[in-house]
Amino acid sequence: MKGLVYGGPEKIELKEIPVPKIEKPTDALVKIIKTTICGTDLGILHGKTPSCKPGTTLGHEGVGVIEDIGTGVRSFKKGDHVIISCITSDGTCEYCKKQMYSHCEDGGWILGHLIDGTQAEYVRIPHADNSLYPIPSGADEEALVMLSDILPTGFECGVLNGQVKPGDIIAIVGAGPIGIASLLTGQFYSPAEIIMIDRDENRLAVSKKFGATQTINFEKEDPIAKVTSLTGGKGVDVAIEAVGVPESFELCQSIIAPGGHIANIGVHGKSVDLHLETLWAKNITITTRLVDTVSTPMLLKTVESKRLQPAKLITHRFKLDEILDAYDTFEHAADKKALKVIISRD
Amino acid sequence: MKGLVYGGPEKIELKEIPVPKIEKPTDALVKIIKTTICGTDLGILHGKTPSCKPGTTLGHEGVGVIEDIGTGVRSFKKGDHVIISCITSDGTCEYCKKQMYSHCEDGGWILGHLIDGTQAEYVRIPHADNSLYPIPSGADEEALVMLSDILPTGFECGVLNGQVKPGDIIAIVGAGPIGIASLLTGQFYSPAEIIMIDRDENRLAVSKKFGATQTINFEKEDPIAKVTSLTGGKGVDVAIEAVGVPESFELCQSIIAPGGHIANIGVHGKSVDLHLETLWAKNITITTRLVDTVSTPMLLKTVESKRLQPAKLITHRFKLDEILDAYDTFEHAADKKALKVIISRD
Amino acid sequence: MKGLVYGGPEKIELKEIPVPKIEKPTDALVKIIKTTICGTDLGILHGKTPSCKPGTTLGHEGVGVIEDIGTGVRSFKKGDHVIISCITSDGTCEYCKKQMYSHCEDGGWILGHLIDGTQAEYVRIPHADNSLYPIPSGADEEALVMLSDILPTGFECGVLNGQVKPGDIIAIVGAGPIGIASLLTGQFYSPAEIIMIDRDENRLAVSKKFGATQTINFEKEDPIAKVTSLTGGKGVDVAIEAVGVPESFELCQSIIAPGGHIANIGVHGKSVDLHLETLWAKNITITTRLVDTVSTPMLLKTVESKRLQPAKLITHRFKLDEILDAYDTFEHAADKKALKVIISRD
Amino acid sequence: MKGLVYGGPEKIELKEIPVPKIEKPTDALVKIIKTTICGTDLGILHGKTPSCKPGTTLGHEGVGVIEDIGTGVRSFKKGDHVIISCITSDGTCEYCKKQMYSHCEDGGWILGHLIDGTQAEYVRIPHADNSLYPIPSGADEEALVMLSDILPTGFECGVLNGQVKPGDIIAIVGAGPIGIASLLTGQFYSPAEIIMIDRDENRLAVSKKFGATQTINFEKEDPIAKVTSLTGGKGVDVAIEAVGVPESFELCQSIIAPGGHIANIGVHGKSVDLHLETLWAKNITITTRLVDTVSTPMLLKTVESKRLQPAKLITHRFKLDEILDAYDTFEHAADKKALKVIISRD
């Protein structure tokens, strides 16, 4: 079969590799129908994730069809259509029992990282009972690729951790796919204002269309002054960091109101300054989180009821054969006006 | 009357000053029976709190008797014995309605800071209905001085914000009065282990007596290695920072388990490094808080039922005339084996 | 001035009465601009509330202008436009400090019940600082009459107590004004389905327009069978009782899923059967509540941001001189297709 | 092997039956070391549980050693010592993912009810990974039998659902084993007062020894008058029903304070009167629950740290051969001064 294999920093190649096999009773083999590319795939490509070894097939998102199951799999059978969670969960370890699947002792983020992933024709999914979700018949399967990672990430790490409440003023720093995922799912809780902050006019325009009530281009105006003015000097109730650089975390600290929540989503490569000299007395909560995907069943319900429309996130489509073009588009997302790209089996 | 007046950095003097008067209908005038000294009083003395102007009478803790009330005070009358909260709350502003009294728009920490305080024979208390608590008859009034600030601070900023739960392993960095307050009130929630970390053997010995299950002298052994060993490599569920320096906040980050809570209590003078390069994926919650004293009524119930014994915190006693000696003792608390000092009217 | 005075069961009269005066420093005198009628006013009229004595001016809802204030009122001044809360709160008693204003030791539901109310030209409001809310300039004042009682009641007693979550299936039994208030505010949390159950076709049609995804006329079809079918046999996550009779509470018990919440809003006149013989093992939560109006500031924010449009609830308008007609219309609400009626000063 | 087999109402017999076998890959076969008898076993015996068919081996509690495992079991191996949960959980269904194991779609309370149970030499445990808990080496295994059912039941259904908080006044109606389990675990949260209510003097005396601060023998004094007096007329914050008859649920309604929680644990055979005519306005929460045993890992930690001492519950010991005597003792628990009885393999 074909699979996109990481060859070391700056090297990826779509090449012929063996079809994976069931290795343990709890495994499932899934034929991939659609997959996508995540910012962390770019991170691997650029050598920022040394735990990912050359030779690994990339990708941790997708929808597919069950091709085979191990003897211990109880919830799925051959032919079932499934969403693949980016997080593998054994469902029984101490962390899984606390619903912290991201830290599963025999799972977590391993797909396309420590084991072969979904940017291929087939993928082996360990602990299938807890790591796959059934697709309701008649659903828009392409849209559901957004439930593998980006929507639960924006929702759990940004919205849930930020404790967005009706009437809140929230700011989202970063209007890329993750920030947009927080924007879409933040509206579940009816905040009064959602302020998107980015440097890209196109992304800010998209945010407006997707429900932002205010946008700030921080290259054109001072975001702190603007937020101060928009909030009557109080600051925001929730600041969601969706970039992963010190500057954006710094901005979150500057605009947060007393009693507010800073929810970090960004993957950071270095430490940041935490201004405890002022924040110690400000009754602030700061959270970090690798997505647990515990909200996937709930998100699926909101998709079925049309309160959430994941298809909005999809801007470009490619075949598996064109996956290098897809990487190029996603790498230059701002220029190409891309949010999420879909890669189809055929 | 006599009052301890701040005269600028390194200057305090017990001198004759006018008895305060009722200024607004919601004021009460309280005759101080007992007061105490807080770490933030030392901060003012050493010039770290420029918002406190020379000429201010210090002190924000104490018990006393109502001497006079304004026409708008409804809950108290002359002769009532009261606990003075370190936080003044008008009870009606947006923050007070959210129970964030620390950020009251017409209060907060103002006593002995922005207005004259309790280290005197009398004190004027604004918004008396919300800023004083009645003392039940027969109570040990001296012990209740600990409810003005230190016990709610240890409880709200450390234990409540840290979300201590039955069965948890918690670490408290700093075994001074604030750390001990967290140790005492943390036991309300039956954690499995409480690890106290300090450099002072006496304070660690006191902690053991007050309920710590483990102590670590970080000058004698590596606290990270010891915590790692005590927790089977997992780290602690809750780390409470009760010092206010970068090193102790750093230590909290090093010993926290995935999913854990770091609750900052310390008053910090500079920023700290936040290690988002590792913590971004660790599902951590970090909180800061200036005490709101919303828990005072509840703490009073636990004192009445003897589940909490605040008198344990009192190590030294002085008369108001000896208050400079009291400052000296509290300043050299470790040497003098002091936790909290009581200063009595006569 | 004119006021609507209760004269004993089945007797109300609009007559000339003295303008109220400030009695305590914390009182405000409010000139009524708009008021409305509540189901509990009908209850008094029909003799169901013996605690309301003949001679009492009725009404506990309205917006107005501050005409005079006591010396202890700090948040308002003559000329301010205000929403009158149906609940009077002193802000300092044990219950108020727990945000349970409904049980305020010197307040609660007293307006138009134990003291003279708002169906008059002027009303005296005790504890004005905590019992009035400022109206933002430019607001639709008529619409804000809905924030005195009905919207916080539907929201706090129904939606908050029912713990409505994104993706939930909720049923509201009773599509009168209170049920509609729950329908409007329940959408703050993006439930997947909202099933309205009533016997009145007009009200069900209105519900559909206001966001219900399903309606059931229980006189035309079996509501239990229909809910069972709509939920794949599981039942609903939240059942809101908005009627106040045993039959509707019984229905809630019959359709609730394991783990579900039954939130009672209805004013009940007799006990109901609680089916512990089946529910004991069903992990159910049942709540009751007299509205606390703690959510009023938040609701005001959602009105300002247009997420909530209270004007939708208003179907009929009268002058104060026509208030008996207004009662007649509200009494025969189903026939008259009435939800809430507005009564204007002039 | 020997097993205690239900033969229809009023018939149980210890007789020779086949040793169970692994039937599914997720099964484990456990050799029972110690088991016990539960109130629900008596319920079956007396014909109150028609879902339990004649021929079923009774018992759903116990500790044992893994004798054999299916190919899909990952967390245990032959020779491991385990606590058997009374609730079987597949860990993957919708309810299990919400931590509501009691309603597991392929489990729940099935042991000694729908499938053969633990009052035997061996038992087959389905979904072993989620339904067994490892016993730490060196633990008092007999004491841990109390973690199969009674302690999680008292804790989850009584204490957690009742939301016991520091400083609360709680009442427990029924001082049998379940009420005592709530008494022991309620102390995790440091309530100010725990009032035990029963008719049996011995049980009340035991309660006093185990931490009750007040006891009421409702046959000797009026419990409502006594609670009213003890609480200054307010009532209790939490009332835990640990009997299962209308009278005790009625009592809970009579003594609950505004804002309070009634947590039902009792297994009820008929409906009760719910006094909505008074409670509708009292801001009350009523909960029901079949134990989920989600707290078992946490309880185990509190046992290891000695904050919880389950051995206190054990009053009598028998061999498996004497199990009919054990039933007799437990049936006449009050007379025999019995709480829990232990039945040992040999």
CSV table of N, CA and C in Angstrom, one decimal, chain A residues 90-169:
chain,number,residue,atom,x,y,z
A,90,ASP,N,-6.4,3.0,26.3
A,90,ASP,CA,-6.7,1.6,26.7
A,90,ASP,C,-8.0,1.5,27.5
A,91,GLY,N,-8.5,2.7,28.1
A,91,GLY,CA,-9.7,2.7,28.8
A,91,GLY,C,-9.6,2.1,30.2
A,92,THR,N,-8.5,1.6,30.6
A,92,THR,CA,-8.4,0.9,31.9
A,92,THR,C,-7.3,1.5,32.8
A,93,CYS,N,-6.4,2.2,32.3
A,93,CYS,CA,-5.3,2.6,33.2
A,93,CYS,C,-5.8,3.8,34.1
A,94,GLU,N,-5.0,4.1,35.1
A,94,GLU,CA,-5.4,5.2,36.0
A,94,GLU,C,-5.8,6.5,35.3
A,95,TYR,N,-5.0,6.9,34.3
A,95,TYR,CA,-5.4,8.1,33.6
A,95,TYR,C,-6.7,8.0,32.8
A,96,CYS,N,-6.8,6.9,32.1
A,96,CYS,CA,-8.1,6.7,31.4
A,96,CYS,C,-9.3,6.7,32.3
A,97,LYS,N,-9.1,6.1,33.5
A,97,LYS,CA,-10.3,6.1,34.4
A,97,LYS,C,-10.6,7.5,34.9
A,98,LYS,N,-9.6,8.4,34.8
A,98,LYS,CA,-9.9,9.8,35.2
A,98,LYS,C,-10.3,10.6,33.9
A,99,GLN,N,-10.5,9.9,32.8
A,99,GLN,CA,-10.8,10.5,31.5
A,99,GLN,C,-9.7,11.4,31.0
A,100,MET,N,-8.5,11.1,31.3
A,100,MET,CA,-7.3,11.8,30.8
A,100,MET,C,-6.6,10.9,29.8
A,101,TYR,N,-7.3,10.6,28.7
A,101,TYR,CA,-6.8,9.7,27.7
A,101,TYR,C,-5.5,10.1,27.1
A,102,SER,N,-5.3,11.4,27.1
A,102,SER,CA,-4.0,11.9,26.5
A,102,SER,C,-2.8,11.3,27.2
A,103,HIS,N,-3.0,10.9,28.5
A,103,HIS,CA,-1.8,10.3,29.2
A,103,HIS,C,-2.0,8.8,29.5
A,104,CYS,N,-2.8,8.2,28.6
A,104,CYS,CA,-3.0,6.7,28.7
A,104,CYS,C,-1.6,6.0,28.8
A,105,GLU,N,-1.5,5.1,29.8
A,105,GLU,CA,-0.2,4.4,30.0
A,105,GLU,C,0.2,3.5,28.8
A,106,ASP,N,-0.8,3.2,28.0
A,106,ASP,CA,-0.5,2.4,26.8
A,106,ASP,C,-1.0,3.0,25.6
A,107,GLY,N,-1.0,4.3,25.6
A,107,GLY,CA,-1.6,5.0,24.4
A,107,GLY,C,-1.2,6.5,24.4
A,108,GLY,N,-2.2,7.4,24.4
A,108,GLY,CA,-1.9,8.8,24.3
A,108,GLY,C,-1.7,9.2,22.8
A,109,TRP,N,-0.9,10.2,22.5
A,109,TRP,CA,-0.7,10.5,21.1
A,109,TRP,C,0.5,9.6,20.6
A,110,ILE,N,0.1,8.5,20.0
A,110,ILE,CA,1.1,7.6,19.4
A,110,ILE,C,1.0,7.5,17.9
A,111,LEU,N,-0.2,7.6,17.4
A,111,LEU,CA,-0.5,7.5,16.0
A,111,LEU,C,0.3,8.5,15.1
A,112,GLY,N,1.1,8.0,14.2
A,112,GLY,CA,1.8,8.9,13.3
A,112,GLY,C,2.9,9.6,14.1
A,113,HIS,N,3.3,9.0,15.2
A,113,HIS,CA,4.3,9.6,16.1
A,113,HIS,C,5.2,8.5,16.6
A,114,LEU,N,4.7,7.6,17.4
A,114,LEU,CA,5.5,6.5,17.9
A,114,LEU,C,5.1,5.2,17.1
A,115,ILE,N,4.0,5.2,16.5
A,115,ILE,CA,3.6,4.1,15.6
A,115,ILE,C,3.1,4.6,14.3
A,116,ASP,N,3.0,3.8,13.3
A,116,ASP,CA,2.5,4.2,12.0
A,116,ASP,C,1.1,4.8,12.1
A,117,GLY,N,0.9,5.9,11.2
A,117,GLY,CA,-0.3,6.6,11.3
A,117,GLY,C,-1.2,6.5,10.1
A,118,THR,N,-2.0,7.5,9.9
A,118,THR,CA,-3.2,7.5,9.0
A,118,THR,C,-3.0,8.0,7.6
A,119,GLN,N,-1.9,8.6,7.3
A,119,GLN,CA,-1.7,9.1,6.0
A,119,GLN,C,-1.2,8.0,5.1
A,120,ALA,N,-2.1,7.0,4.9
A,120,ALA,CA,-1.7,5.8,4.2
A,120,ALA,C,-3.0,5.1,3.8
A,121,GLU,N,-2.9,4.0,3.1
A,121,GLU,CA,-4.2,3.3,2.7
A,121,GLU,C,-4.8,2.5,3.9
A,122,TYR,N,-4.0,2.1,4.8
A,122,TYR,CA,-4.5,1.3,6.0
A,122,TYR,C,-3.8,1.8,7.2
A,123,VAL,N,-4.4,1.6,8.4
A,123,VAL,CA,-3.7,1.9,9.6
A,123,VAL,C,-4.2,0.9,10.7
A,124,ARG,N,-3.2,0.5,11.5
A,124,ARG,CA,-3.6,-0.4,12.6
A,124,ARG,C,-3.9,0.5,13.8
A,125,ILE,N,-5.0,0.3,14.5
A,125,ILE,CA,-5.4,1.1,15.6
A,125,ILE,C,-5.5,0.3,16.9
A,126,PRO,N,-4.5,0.5,17.8
A,126,PRO,CA,-4.5,-0.3,19.0
A,126,PRO,C,-5.7,0.2,19.9
A,127,HIS,N,-6.1,-0.7,20.8
A,127,HIS,CA,-7.2,-0.4,21.8
A,127,HIS,C,-8.4,0.2,21.0
A,128,ALA,N,-8.8,-0.5,20.0
A,128,ALA,CA,-9.8,0.0,19.1
A,128,ALA,C,-11.1,0.4,19.8
A,129,ASP,N,-11.5,-0.4,20.8
A,129,ASP,CA,-12.8,-0.1,21.4
A,129,ASP,C,-12.9,1.3,22.0
A,130,ASN,N,-11.7,1.8,22.5
A,130,ASN,CA,-11.7,3.1,23.0
A,130,ASN,C,-11.1,4.2,22.2
A,131,SER,N,-10.7,3.8,21.0
A,131,SER,CA,-9.9,4.8,20.2
A,131,SER,C,-10.6,5.1,18.8
A,132,LEU,N,-11.7,4.4,18.6
A,132,LEU,CA,-12.5,4.7,17.4
A,132,LEU,C,-13.9,5.0,17.8
A,133,TYR,N,-14.6,5.8,17.0
A,133,TYR,CA,-16.0,6.1,17.2
A,133,TYR,C,-16.8,5.8,16.0
A,134,PRO,N,-18.0,5.2,16.2
A,134,PRO,CA,-18.8,4.8,15.1
A,134,PRO,C,-19.4,6.0,14.4
A,135,ILE,N,-19.4,6.0,13.1
A,135,ILE,CA,-20.1,7.0,12.3
A,135,ILE,C,-21.5,6.7,12.1
A,136,PRO,N,-22.4,7.6,12.4
A,136,PRO,CA,-23.9,7.3,12.2
A,136,PRO,C,-24.1,7.2,10.7
A,137,SER,N,-25.1,6.4,10.3
A,137,SER,CA,-25.3,6.2,8.9
A,137,SER,C,-25.9,7.5,8.3
A,138,GLY,N,-25.5,7.9,7.2
A,138,GLY,CA,-25.9,9.1,6.5
A,138,GLY,C,-25.1,10.3,6.8
A,139,ALA,N,-24.1,10.2,7.7
A,139,ALA,CA,-23.3,11.4,8.1
A,139,ALA,C,-22.4,11.8,6.9
A,140,ASP,N,-22.0,13.0,7.0
A,140,ASP,CA,-21.0,13.6,6.0
A,140,ASP,C,-19.7,13.2,6.5
A,141,GLU,N,-19.1,12.1,6.0
A,141,GLU,CA,-17.9,11.5,6.5
A,141,GLU,C,-16.7,12.4,6.4
A,142,GLU,N,-16.6,13.2,5.4
A,142,GLU,CA,-15.5,14.1,5.2
A,142,GLU,C,-15.5,15.1,6.4
A,143,ALA,N,-16.6,15.6,6.7
A,143,ALA,CA,-16.7,16.6,7.7
A,143,ALA,C,-16.2,16.0,9.1
A,144,LEU,N,-16.5,14.7,9.3
A,144,LEU,CA,-16.2,14.1,10.5
A,144,LEU,C,-14.7,13.9,10.7
A,145,VAL,N,-13.9,14.0,9.7
A,145,VAL,CA,-12.4,14.0,9.9
A,145,VAL,C,-12.0,15.1,10.9
A,146,MET,N,-12.8,16.2,10.9
A,146,MET,CA,-12.5,17.3,11.9
A,146,MET,C,-12.7,16.9,13.3
A,147,LEU,N,-13.4,15.7,13.5
A,147,LEU,CA,-13.6,15.2,14.9
A,147,LEU,C,-12.4,14.4,15.4
A,148,SER,N,-11.5,14.1,14.5
A,148,SER,CA,-10.3,13.2,15.0
A,148,SER,C,-9.4,14.0,15.9
A,149,ASP,N,-9.3,15.3,15.7
A,149,ASP,CA,-8.3,16.1,16.5
A,149,ASP,C,-8.7,17.5,16.7
A,150,ILE,N,-8.9,18.2,15.6
A,150,ILE,CA,-8.9,19.7,15.7
A,150,ILE,C,-10.1,20.2,16.5
A,151,LEU,N,-11.3,19.6,16.3
A,151,LEU,CA,-12.5,20.1,17.0
A,151,LEU,C,-12.4,19.7,18.5
A,152,PRO,N,-12.1,18.5,18.8
A,152,PRO,CA,-11.9,18.2,20.3
A,152,PRO,C,-10.8,19.1,20.9
A,153,THR,N,-9.7,19.3,20.1
A,153,THR,CA,-8.6,20.1,20.7
A,153,THR,C,-9.1,21.6,21.0
A,154,GLY,N,-9.7,22.2,20.0
A,154,GLY,CA,-10.2,23.5,20.2
A,154,GLY,C,-11.2,23.6,21.3
A,155,PHE,N,-12.0,22.6,21.4
A,155,PHE,CA,-13.1,22.6,22.4
A,155,PHE,C,-12.5,22.2,23.8
A,156,GLU,N,-11.8,21.1,24.0
A,156,GLU,CA,-11.4,20.7,25.3
A,156,GLU,C,-10.3,21.6,25.9
A,157,CYS,N,-9.2,21.9,25.0
A,157,CYS,CA,-8.1,22.7,25.6
A,157,CYS,C,-8.4,24.1,25.6
A,158,GLY,N,-9.3,24.6,24.7
A,158,GLY,CA,-9.6,26.1,24.7
A,158,GLY,C,-10.9,26.4,25.4
A,159,VAL,N,-12.0,25.8,25.0
A,159,VAL,CA,-13.3,26.2,25.5
A,159,VAL,C,-13.6,25.6,26.8
A,160,LEU,N,-13.5,24.3,27.0
A,160,LEU,CA,-13.8,23.7,28.3
A,160,LEU,C,-12.8,24.1,29.3
A,161,ASN,N,-11.5,24.1,29.0
A,161,ASN,CA,-10.5,24.5,30.0
A,161,ASN,C,-10.7,26.0,30.3
A,162,GLY,N,-11.0,26.8,29.3
A,162,GLY,CA,-11.2,28.2,29.6
A,162,GLY,C,-12.5,28.5,30.3
A,163,GLN,N,-13.4,27.5,30.5
A,163,GLN,CA,-14.7,27.6,31.2
A,163,GLN,C,-15.5,28.8,30.6
A,164,VAL,N,-15.6,28.8,29.3
A,164,VAL,CA,-16.5,29.8,28.6
A,164,VAL,C,-17.9,29.7,29.2
A,165,LYS,N,-18.5,30.9,29.5
A,165,LYS,CA,-19.9,30.9,30.0
A,165,LYS,C,-20.7,31.9,29.3
A,166,PRO,N,-22.0,31.7,29.3
A,166,PRO,CA,-22.9,32.7,28.7
A,166,PRO,C,-22.6,34.1,29.2
A,167,GLY,N,-22.5,35.1,28.3
A,167,GLY,CA,-22.3,36.4,28.6
A,167,GLY,C,-20.8,36.8,28.7
A,168,ASP,N,-19.9,35.8,28.7
A,168,ASP,CA,-18.5,36.1,28.8
A,168,ASP,C,-18.0,36.9,27.6
A,169,ILE,N,-16.8,37.6,27.8
A,169,ILE,CA,-16.1,38.2,26.7
A,169,ILE,C,-14.8,37.3,26.5
